[in-house]
mmCIF file of C-alpha atoms and ligand atoms in Angstrom:
data_model
loop_
_atom_site.group_PDB
_atom_site.id
_atom_site.type_symbol
_atom_site.label_atom_id
_atom_site.label_comp_id
_atom_site.label_asym_id
_atom_site.label_seq_id
_atom_site.Cartn_x
_atom_site.Cartn_y
_atom_site.Cartn_z
ATOM 1 C CA MET A 1 40.349 38.200 -5.514
ATOM 2 C CA THR A 2 38.492 36.564 -2.934
ATOM 3 C CA ALA A 3 37.573 32.684 -3.495
ATOM 4 C CA GLN A 4 33.901 31.716 -2.979
ATOM 5 C CA LYS A 5 32.690 29.581 -0.577
ATOM 6 C CA LEU A 6 32.441 26.055 -0.372
ATOM 7 C CA ASP A 7 29.610 26.084 1.828
ATOM 8 C CA GLY A 8 29.624 22.928 3.533
ATOM 9 C CA ALA A 9 26.403 23.608 5.808
ATOM 10 C CA ALA A 10 24.294 23.940 2.205
ATOM 11 C CA VAL A 11 24.958 21.260 1.296
ATOM 12 C CA ALA A 12 25.048 19.109 4.537
ATOM 13 C CA ALA A 13 21.344 20.696 4.508
ATOM 14 C CA GLU A 14 20.322 19.805 1.089
ATOM 15 C CA ILE A 15 21.759 16.353 1.965
ATOM 16 C CA LYS A 16 19.582 15.950 4.868
ATOM 17 C CA ALA A 17 16.742 16.322 3.591
ATOM 18 C CA GLU A 18 17.746 14.292 1.018
ATOM 19 C CA LEU A 19 18.161 11.209 4.068
ATOM 20 C CA GLY A 20 15.376 12.719 5.505
ATOM 21 C CA THR A 21 12.726 11.881 2.372
ATOM 22 C CA ARG A 22 14.244 7.910 2.993
ATOM 23 C CA VAL A 23 14.298 7.525 6.515
ATOM 24 C CA ALA A 24 10.093 8.832 5.505
ATOM 25 C CA ALA A 25 10.079 5.758 3.471
ATOM 26 C CA LEU A 26 11.771 3.203 6.017
ATOM 27 C CA ALA A 27 9.124 4.248 8.644
ATOM 28 C CA ALA A 28 6.279 4.178 6.737
ATOM 29 C CA ARG A 29 7.131 0.440 5.892
ATOM 30 C CA GLY A 30 8.303 -0.148 9.579
ATOM 31 C CA VAL A 31 11.972 0.484 9.564
ATOM 32 C CA VAL A 32 14.092 3.057 12.363
ATOM 33 C CA PRO A 33 18.005 2.857 11.677
ATOM 34 C CA GLY A 34 19.790 3.420 14.413
ATOM 35 C CA LEU A 35 23.140 5.336 14.987
ATOM 36 C CA GLY A 36 25.576 4.248 17.576
ATOM 37 C CA THR A 37 28.057 6.043 19.087
ATOM 38 C CA LEU A 38 30.999 5.166 21.809
ATOM 39 C CA LEU A 39 32.466 8.230 23.383
ATOM 40 C CA VAL A 40 35.139 7.121 25.874
ATOM 41 C CA GLY A 41 36.738 10.026 27.482
ATOM 42 C CA ASP A 42 35.351 13.571 28.811
ATOM 43 C CA ASP A 43 37.269 15.329 25.396
ATOM 44 C CA PRO A 44 34.869 18.577 24.528
ATOM 45 C CA ALA A 45 35.238 18.508 20.915
ATOM 46 C CA SER A 46 34.887 15.163 20.922
ATOM 47 C CA ARG A 47 30.817 15.313 23.195
ATOM 48 C CA SER A 48 30.515 18.537 20.890
ATOM 49 C CA TYR A 49 31.434 15.940 17.780
ATOM 50 C CA VAL A 50 29.324 12.920 19.166
ATOM 51 C CA ALA A 51 26.066 15.029 19.550
ATOM 52 C CA GLY A 52 26.350 17.142 16.601
ATOM 53 C CA LYS A 53 25.921 13.250 14.448
ATOM 54 C CA HIS A 54 22.870 13.037 17.428
ATOM 55 C CA ARG A 55 21.415 16.058 16.864
ATOM 56 C CA ASP A 56 21.396 15.316 12.519
ATOM 57 C CA CYS A 57 19.825 11.603 14.033
ATOM 58 C CA ALA A 58 17.457 13.835 15.010
ATOM 59 C CA GLN A 59 16.335 16.029 12.320
ATOM 60 C CA ILE A 60 15.251 13.504 9.931
ATOM 61 C CA GLY A 61 13.961 10.339 12.177
ATOM 62 C CA ILE A 62 17.386 8.544 12.824
ATOM 63 C CA ALA A 63 17.125 6.621 16.711
ATOM 64 C CA SER A 64 20.270 7.537 18.544
ATOM 65 C CA ILE A 65 22.214 4.881 20.636
ATOM 66 C CA ARG A 66 24.799 5.835 23.325
ATOM 67 C CA GLU A 67 27.236 3.740 24.844
ATOM 68 C CA GLU A 68 29.398 6.505 26.805
ATOM 69 C CA LEU A 69 33.054 5.556 28.923
ATOM 70 C CA PRO A 70 35.150 7.630 31.687
ATOM 71 C CA ALA A 71 37.936 8.622 30.649
ATOM 72 C CA ASP A 72 39.628 5.701 33.047
ATOM 73 C CA ALA A 73 37.902 2.346 30.783
ATOM 74 C CA THR A 74 39.860 -0.406 30.408
ATOM 75 C CA GLN A 75 40.131 -1.977 26.597
ATOM 76 C CA ALA A 76 38.895 -4.155 27.750
ATOM 77 C CA ASP A 77 35.904 -2.309 28.469
ATOM 78 C CA ILE A 78 35.646 -0.404 25.281
ATOM 79 C CA GLU A 79 35.881 -4.067 24.087
ATOM 80 C CA ALA A 80 32.776 -4.919 25.101
ATOM 81 C CA ALA A 81 30.711 -1.757 24.726
ATOM 82 C CA VAL A 82 31.761 -2.385 21.693
ATOM 83 C CA GLN A 83 30.574 -5.668 21.023
ATOM 84 C CA ARG A 84 27.106 -4.408 22.754
ATOM 85 C CA LEU A 85 27.098 -2.061 20.255
ATOM 86 C CA ASN A 86 27.998 -5.014 17.217
ATOM 87 C CA ASP A 87 24.805 -6.951 19.447
ATOM 88 C CA ASP A 88 22.315 -4.576 19.756
ATOM 89 C CA PRO A 89 19.666 -4.482 16.281
ATOM 90 C CA ALA A 90 18.678 -1.364 17.375
ATOM 91 C CA CYS A 91 21.596 -0.106 16.281
ATOM 92 C CA THR A 92 21.948 -0.807 12.454
ATOM 93 C CA GLY A 93 25.195 0.934 11.839
ATOM 94 C CA TYR A 94 27.603 2.465 14.505
ATOM 95 C CA ILE A 95 31.270 5.151 15.034
ATOM 96 C CA VAL A 96 33.680 5.010 17.571
ATOM 97 C CA GLN A 97 34.732 8.212 18.254
ATOM 98 C CA LEU A 98 38.119 9.164 17.983
ATOM 99 C CA PRO A 99 41.033 9.909 19.139
ATOM 100 C CA LEU A 100 40.571 7.246 22.077
ATOM 101 C CA PRO A 101 42.527 7.415 25.627
ATOM 102 C CA ARG A 102 46.464 7.117 25.248
ATOM 103 C CA GLY A 103 47.074 3.864 26.119
ATOM 104 C CA ILE A 104 43.702 2.199 24.176
ATOM 105 C CA ASP A 105 45.012 -0.630 21.513
ATOM 106 C CA THR A 106 42.347 1.318 18.597
ATOM 107 C CA HIS A 107 43.316 -0.334 15.301
ATOM 108 C CA ARG A 108 42.241 -3.398 17.579
ATOM 109 C CA ILE A 109 39.274 -1.278 19.207
ATOM 110 C CA LEU A 110 38.888 -0.897 15.429
ATOM 111 C CA GLU A 111 39.274 -4.534 13.813
ATOM 112 C CA LEU A 112 36.020 -5.548 16.904
ATOM 113 C CA ILE A 113 33.812 -3.414 14.865
ATOM 114 C CA ASP A 114 30.940 -5.546 12.337
ATOM 115 C CA PRO A 115 32.353 -4.843 9.005
ATOM 116 C CA GLU A 116 28.558 -4.546 8.724
ATOM 117 C CA LYS A 117 27.774 -1.869 11.337
ATOM 118 C CA ASP A 118 31.211 0.190 9.845
ATOM 119 C CA ALA A 119 28.857 3.674 9.655
ATOM 120 C CA ASP A 120 32.493 5.251 9.638
ATOM 121 C CA GLY A 121 33.878 3.249 7.186
ATOM 122 C CA LEU A 122 37.530 2.883 9.078
ATOM 123 C CA HIS A 123 37.580 -1.032 9.166
ATOM 124 C CA PRO A 124 40.223 -3.173 7.816
ATOM 125 C CA THR A 125 37.464 -4.776 5.537
ATOM 126 C CA ASN A 126 35.925 -1.583 4.160
ATOM 127 C CA LEU A 127 39.010 -0.464 4.168
ATOM 128 C CA GLY A 128 40.585 -3.253 1.386
ATOM 129 C CA ARG A 129 37.473 -3.205 -0.003
ATOM 130 C CA LEU A 130 37.998 0.515 -0.968
ATOM 131 C CA VAL A 131 42.194 -1.280 -2.247
ATOM 132 C CA LEU A 132 40.472 -3.582 -4.183
ATOM 133 C CA ARG A 133 38.107 -1.757 -5.787
ATOM 134 C CA VAL A 134 35.304 -4.257 -4.607
ATOM 135 C CA ASN A 135 33.509 -1.367 -2.254
ATOM 136 C CA ASP A 136 29.733 -1.373 -3.245
ATOM 137 C CA PRO A 137 28.773 1.722 -1.987
ATOM 138 C CA VAL A 138 25.806 0.103 -0.386
ATOM 139 C CA THR A 139 27.184 -3.171 1.148
ATOM 140 C CA SER A 140 30.629 -0.931 1.755
ATOM 141 C CA PRO A 141 30.552 2.674 4.054
ATOM 142 C CA LEU A 142 32.517 5.436 2.880
ATOM 143 C CA PRO A 143 35.177 6.504 5.327
ATOM 144 C CA CYS A 144 32.888 9.694 5.719
ATOM 145 C CA THR A 145 35.136 13.012 5.981
ATOM 146 C CA PRO A 146 37.031 11.201 2.738
ATOM 147 C CA ALA A 147 33.261 11.055 1.353
ATOM 148 C CA GLY A 148 31.826 14.587 2.239
ATOM 149 C CA ILE A 149 35.400 16.352 0.939
ATOM 150 C CA ILE A 150 34.041 14.831 -2.539
ATOM 151 C CA GLU A 151 30.453 14.788 -2.471
ATOM 152 C CA LEU A 152 31.363 18.581 -1.718
ATOM 153 C CA LEU A 153 33.743 19.425 -4.292
ATOM 154 C CA GLU A 154 31.442 17.668 -6.870
ATOM 155 C CA ARG A 155 28.159 19.473 -5.417
ATOM 156 C CA TYR A 156 30.008 22.504 -6.510
ATOM 157 C CA ASP A 157 31.616 21.852 -10.071
ATOM 158 C CA VAL A 158 35.349 21.483 -9.481
ATOM 159 C CA PRO A 159 36.895 19.892 -11.820
ATOM 160 C CA LEU A 160 38.748 16.505 -10.413
ATOM 161 C CA ARG A 161 38.795 14.419 -13.709
ATOM 162 C CA GLY A 162 42.879 14.945 -14.503
ATOM 163 C CA ALA A 163 43.107 17.505 -11.506
ATOM 164 C CA ASP A 164 46.577 17.420 -9.895
ATOM 165 C CA VAL A 165 44.559 17.166 -6.379
ATOM 166 C CA VAL A 166 47.556 17.458 -2.905
ATOM 167 C CA VAL A 167 46.516 15.857 -0.083
ATOM 168 C CA VAL A 168 48.355 17.264 3.410
ATOM 169 C CA GLY A 169 48.147 14.772 5.634
ATOM 170 C CA ARG A 170 48.045 10.944 6.605
ATOM 171 C CA GLY A 171 45.889 10.295 9.842
ATOM 172 C CA VAL A 172 43.559 7.000 8.429
ATOM 173 C CA THR A 173 40.244 9.506 9.300
ATOM 174 C CA VAL A 174 41.448 11.547 5.462
ATOM 175 C CA GLY A 175 44.632 11.142 4.340
ATOM 176 C CA ARG A 176 45.412 7.406 4.275
ATOM 177 C CA SER A 177 42.385 7.137 2.118
ATOM 178 C CA ILE A 178 41.105 10.192 0.170
ATOM 179 C CA GLY A 179 43.534 8.736 -2.583
ATOM 180 C CA LEU A 180 41.895 5.988 -2.924
ATOM 181 C CA LEU A 181 38.575 7.847 -3.272
ATOM 182 C CA LEU A 182 39.719 10.833 -5.769
ATOM 183 C CA THR A 183 41.946 8.284 -8.335
ATOM 184 C CA ARG A 184 38.845 6.066 -8.742
ATOM 185 C CA ARG A 185 38.030 5.965 -12.643
ATOM 186 C CA GLU A 186 34.604 7.601 -11.400
ATOM 187 C CA VAL A 187 36.500 10.785 -10.224
ATOM 188 C CA ASN A 188 40.465 10.079 -12.189
ATOM 189 C CA ALA A 189 42.670 12.592 -10.985
ATOM 190 C CA THR A 190 45.723 12.283 -9.944
ATOM 191 C CA VAL A 191 47.057 12.063 -5.558
ATOM 192 C CA THR A 192 49.889 13.592 -3.962
ATOM 193 C CA LEU A 193 49.545 12.713 -0.374
ATOM 194 C CA THR A 194 52.117 14.913 2.091
ATOM 195 C CA HIS A 195 53.222 14.599 5.109
ATOM 196 C CA THR A 196 55.362 15.480 8.536
ATOM 197 C CA GLY A 197 58.641 13.766 5.827
ATOM 198 C CA THR A 198 57.754 15.520 3.247
ATOM 199 C CA VAL A 199 60.914 18.288 2.259
ATOM 200 C CA ASP A 200 59.345 20.870 0.299
ATOM 201 C CA LEU A 201 55.780 20.598 0.523
ATOM 202 C CA ALA A 202 55.692 23.983 -1.252
ATOM 203 C CA GLU A 203 57.335 21.519 -3.810
ATOM 204 C CA HIS A 204 54.085 19.841 -4.493
ATOM 205 C CA THR A 205 51.099 22.142 -3.254
ATOM 206 C CA ARG A 206 52.446 25.461 -5.306
ATOM 207 C CA ASN A 207 51.178 22.981 -8.784
ATOM 208 C CA ALA A 208 48.270 21.368 -7.296
ATOM 209 C CA ASP A 209 44.424 22.701 -8.382
ATOM 210 C CA VAL A 210 42.793 21.299 -5.682
ATOM 211 C CA ILE A 211 44.633 20.951 -1.851
ATOM 212 C CA ILE A 212 42.874 19.197 0.786
ATOM 213 C CA ALA A 213 44.703 20.639 3.946
ATOM 214 C CA ALA A 214 44.362 17.352 6.565
ATOM 215 C CA ALA A 215 47.300 17.092 8.831
ATOM 216 C CA GLY A 216 45.886 18.583 11.992
ATOM 217 C CA VAL A 217 48.478 21.692 11.794
ATOM 218 C CA PRO A 218 47.040 25.222 12.408
ATOM 219 C CA GLY A 219 47.278 27.516 9.180
ATOM 220 C CA VAL A 220 49.764 24.950 7.745
ATOM 221 C CA VAL A 221 48.622 26.062 4.206
ATOM 222 C CA THR A 222 49.369 29.581 2.984
ATOM 223 C CA ALA A 223 49.007 32.363 0.197
ATOM 224 C CA ASP A 224 52.197 31.631 -0.412
ATOM 225 C CA ILE A 225 52.290 28.240 -1.217
ATOM 226 C CA VAL A 226 48.742 28.005 -2.812
ATOM 227 C CA LYS A 227 48.477 28.099 -7.037
ATOM 228 C CA PRO A 228 46.526 31.416 -7.686
ATOM 229 C CA GLY A 229 42.754 31.011 -8.677
ATOM 230 C CA ALA A 230 43.396 26.105 -6.707
ATOM 231 C CA VAL A 231 40.890 24.915 -4.749
ATOM 232 C CA VAL A 232 41.502 24.291 -0.902
ATOM 233 C CA VAL A 233 39.691 21.960 1.251
ATOM 234 C CA ASP A 234 40.232 22.806 5.082
ATOM 235 C CA VAL A 235 39.337 19.481 6.651
ATOM 236 C CA GLY A 236 42.032 20.705 10.514
ATOM 237 C CA VAL A 237 39.949 20.016 13.747
ATOM 238 C CA SER A 238 42.411 21.681 15.658
ATOM 239 C CA ARG A 239 41.261 24.456 18.636
ATOM 240 C CA GLU A 240 42.517 26.684 20.518
ATOM 241 C CA LEU A 241 41.335 29.470 22.987
ATOM 242 C CA ASP A 242 39.588 32.181 22.021
ATOM 243 C CA ALA A 243 42.394 34.789 23.845
ATOM 244 C CA VAL A 244 38.622 37.154 23.759
ATOM 245 C CA THR A 245 35.939 34.634 24.693
ATOM 246 C CA GLY A 246 38.453 32.707 26.196
ATOM 247 C CA LYS A 247 35.937 29.763 24.471
ATOM 248 C CA SER A 248 37.453 26.789 22.343
ATOM 249 C CA ARG A 249 37.690 27.122 17.984
ATOM 250 C CA ILE A 250 38.434 25.071 15.538
ATOM 251 C CA VAL A 251 42.088 26.291 13.981
ATOM 252 C CA GLY A 252 41.614 25.335 10.676
ATOM 253 C CA ASP A 253 45.000 24.050 8.855
ATOM 254 C CA VAL A 254 43.604 26.845 5.853
ATOM 255 C CA HIS A 255 44.814 30.578 6.429
ATOM 256 C CA PRO A 256 42.707 33.191 6.499
ATOM 257 C CA ASN A 257 44.799 34.905 4.109
ATOM 258 C CA VAL A 258 44.411 31.610 1.237
ATOM 259 C CA TRP A 259 41.067 33.421 0.576
ATOM 260 C CA ASP A 260 43.381 36.185 -0.699
ATOM 261 C CA VAL A 261 44.097 33.935 -3.649
ATOM 262 C CA ALA A 262 42.062 30.873 -3.767
ATOM 263 C CA SER A 263 39.459 30.001 -5.781
ATOM 264 C CA TRP A 264 37.016 28.234 -3.854
ATOM 265 C CA VAL A 265 38.463 27.768 0.404
ATOM 266 C CA SER A 266 36.161 25.627 2.261
ATOM 267 C CA PRO A 267 34.646 27.600 5.617
ATOM 268 C CA ASN A 268 36.165 26.125 8.848
ATOM 269 C CA PRO A 269 33.073 25.512 10.633
ATOM 270 C CA GLY A 270 31.245 25.272 8.333
ATOM 271 C CA GLY A 271 32.577 22.975 5.144
ATOM 272 C CA VAL A 272 33.703 19.632 5.822
ATOM 273 C CA GLY A 273 32.450 18.951 9.242
ATOM 274 C CA PRO A 274 28.594 18.764 8.149
ATOM 275 C CA MET A 275 29.702 17.141 5.546
ATOM 276 C CA THR A 276 31.341 14.456 7.527
ATOM 277 C CA ARG A 277 28.291 14.441 9.764
ATOM 278 C CA ALA A 278 25.981 14.096 6.840
ATOM 279 C CA MET A 279 28.289 10.485 5.079
ATOM 280 C CA LEU A 280 27.637 9.392 8.459
ATOM 281 C CA LEU A 281 23.986 9.423 8.128
ATOM 282 C CA ALA A 282 23.823 8.298 4.373
ATOM 283 C CA ASN A 283 25.772 5.032 5.841
ATOM 284 C CA VAL A 284 23.270 4.653 8.407
ATOM 285 C CA VAL A 285 20.825 4.967 5.988
ATOM 286 C CA GLY A 286 22.141 3.199 3.124
ATOM 287 C CA THR A 287 22.339 0.149 5.560
ATOM 288 C CA ALA A 288 19.341 0.099 6.447
ATOM 289 C CA GLU A 289 16.886 0.167 2.654
ATOM 290 C CA ARG A 290 20.112 -2.838 2.008
ATOM 291 C CA LEU A 291 18.891 -4.478 5.303
ATOM 292 C CA ALA A 292 15.052 -3.976 4.780
ATOM 293 C CA GLY A 293 15.653 -5.054 0.814
HETATM 294 N N1 LIG B 301 35.507 7.700 14.561
HETATM 295 C C1 LIG B 301 35.338 8.982 13.915
HETATM 296 N N2 LIG B 301 36.017 9.717 14.745
HETATM 297 C C2 LIG B 301 36.943 11.009 14.088
HETATM 298 C C3 LIG B 301 36.465 11.748 12.910
HETATM 299 C C4 LIG B 301 35.232 10.793 11.762
HETATM 300 O O1 LIG B 301 35.896 10.573 10.709
HETATM 301 N N3 LIG B 301 34.455 9.001 12.675
HETATM 302 N N4 LIG B 301 36.839 12.876 12.818
HETATM 303 C C5 LIG B 301 37.292 13.583 13.559
HETATM 304 C C6 LIG B 301 36.118 15.139 14.398
HETATM 305 N N5 LIG B 301 34.634 14.890 13.432
HETATM 306 C C7 LIG B 301 34.064 13.750 13.499
HETATM 307 O O2 LIG B 301 33.676 13.373 15.191
HETATM 308 C C8 LIG B 301 34.158 15.507 12.914
HETATM 309 C C9 LIG B 301 34.496 17.190 12.568
HETATM 310 C C10 LIG B 301 33.608 17.603 12.949
HETATM 311 C C11 LIG B 301 32.713 18.201 12.353
HETATM 312 C C12 LIG B 301 31.389 19.635 12.827
HETATM 313 O O3 LIG B 301 30.248 19.416 12.275
HETATM 314 N N6 LIG B 301 32.725 20.558 13.034
HETATM 315 C C13 LIG B 301 31.194 21.753 12.990
HETATM 316 C C14 LIG B 301 32.013 22.709 13.912
HETATM 317 C C15 LIG B 301 31.792 21.758 15.452
HETATM 318 C C16 LIG B 301 32.028 22.155 16.681
HETATM 319 O O4 LIG B 301 32.628 23.418 16.842
HETATM 320 O O5 LIG B 301 32.312 21.568 17.771
HETATM 321 C C17 LIG B 301 31.994 22.632 11.841
HETATM 322 O O6 LIG B 301 32.829 22.376 11.618
HETATM 323 O O7 LIG B 301 30.919 22.781 11.073
HETATM 324 C C18 LIG B 301 31.938 16.980 12.641
HETATM 325 C C19 LIG B 301 33.032 15.129 12.675
HETATM 326 C C20 LIG B 301 37.806 13.197 14.426
HETATM 327 N N7 LIG B 301 37.086 12.369 15.725
#
């Protein structure tokens, strides 16, 4: 069996085209959404991700507001940049690119973001609304990668209602919140969250209909721990230098041999990453439409 591809790049392109129509309608009313980004330091991967977000904005007519700080920026420098983005009327919503440099109080920074401008959906208020199930996708942006994963699965009609979903990894951008989205009544999946403290990962994954590999551990999900025919989503964004070209490349959490046993696999790159970016754009456009009335 060779798994079929959950083509995130193709689905993201469809979503961007849909959003472009909405941005044009806003422009006809004199409204131009703006995405802000705050990039601290010179991590090549973070720089590449932020550049991709702004390329997307340019493609569909969203304005870009960029804040960049050096790696030695202080907590106060970063807090001042967050406040500038909170106060900027051209900025509809923004993200603070993670991770921030060691020694910075990331949670304090995220809490300083105006929840109304939280394009990442990672502010405690918006995550709390998800917990309380009082979030409205228009007033409360959903966390981009979890929302992107579910959108990708639903666009390929992967059965989620009643499905056993195993999440590998408990990070802030995916593991901690995706279960909240998957267990909503609209989706009704059953979720197991595994992590570095899990004693026997295979005991859980071998029963999973869907595996979401978001541990940031290259190749952590291998064919021998996957139920034949399961659906596997690769969220990993680890990078290594290619032995031949010497260039930095993504090494996902899903081992290549999983394609021999799974029914569907998301490629990496080309799967969840573009979906993350598309959901970010959707959060910005949704906020702009709400503000425009
Ligand atoms: N503030 C945030 N920081 C980070 C998030 C996040 O959701 N919010 N998630 C990850 C990285 N990430 C978002 O910024 C991200 C990862 C990958 C991609 C992407 O488009 N990947 C492409 C390949 C791009 C490349 O090779 O440079 C793909 O998979 O095809 C976008 C965003 C951590 N930080």
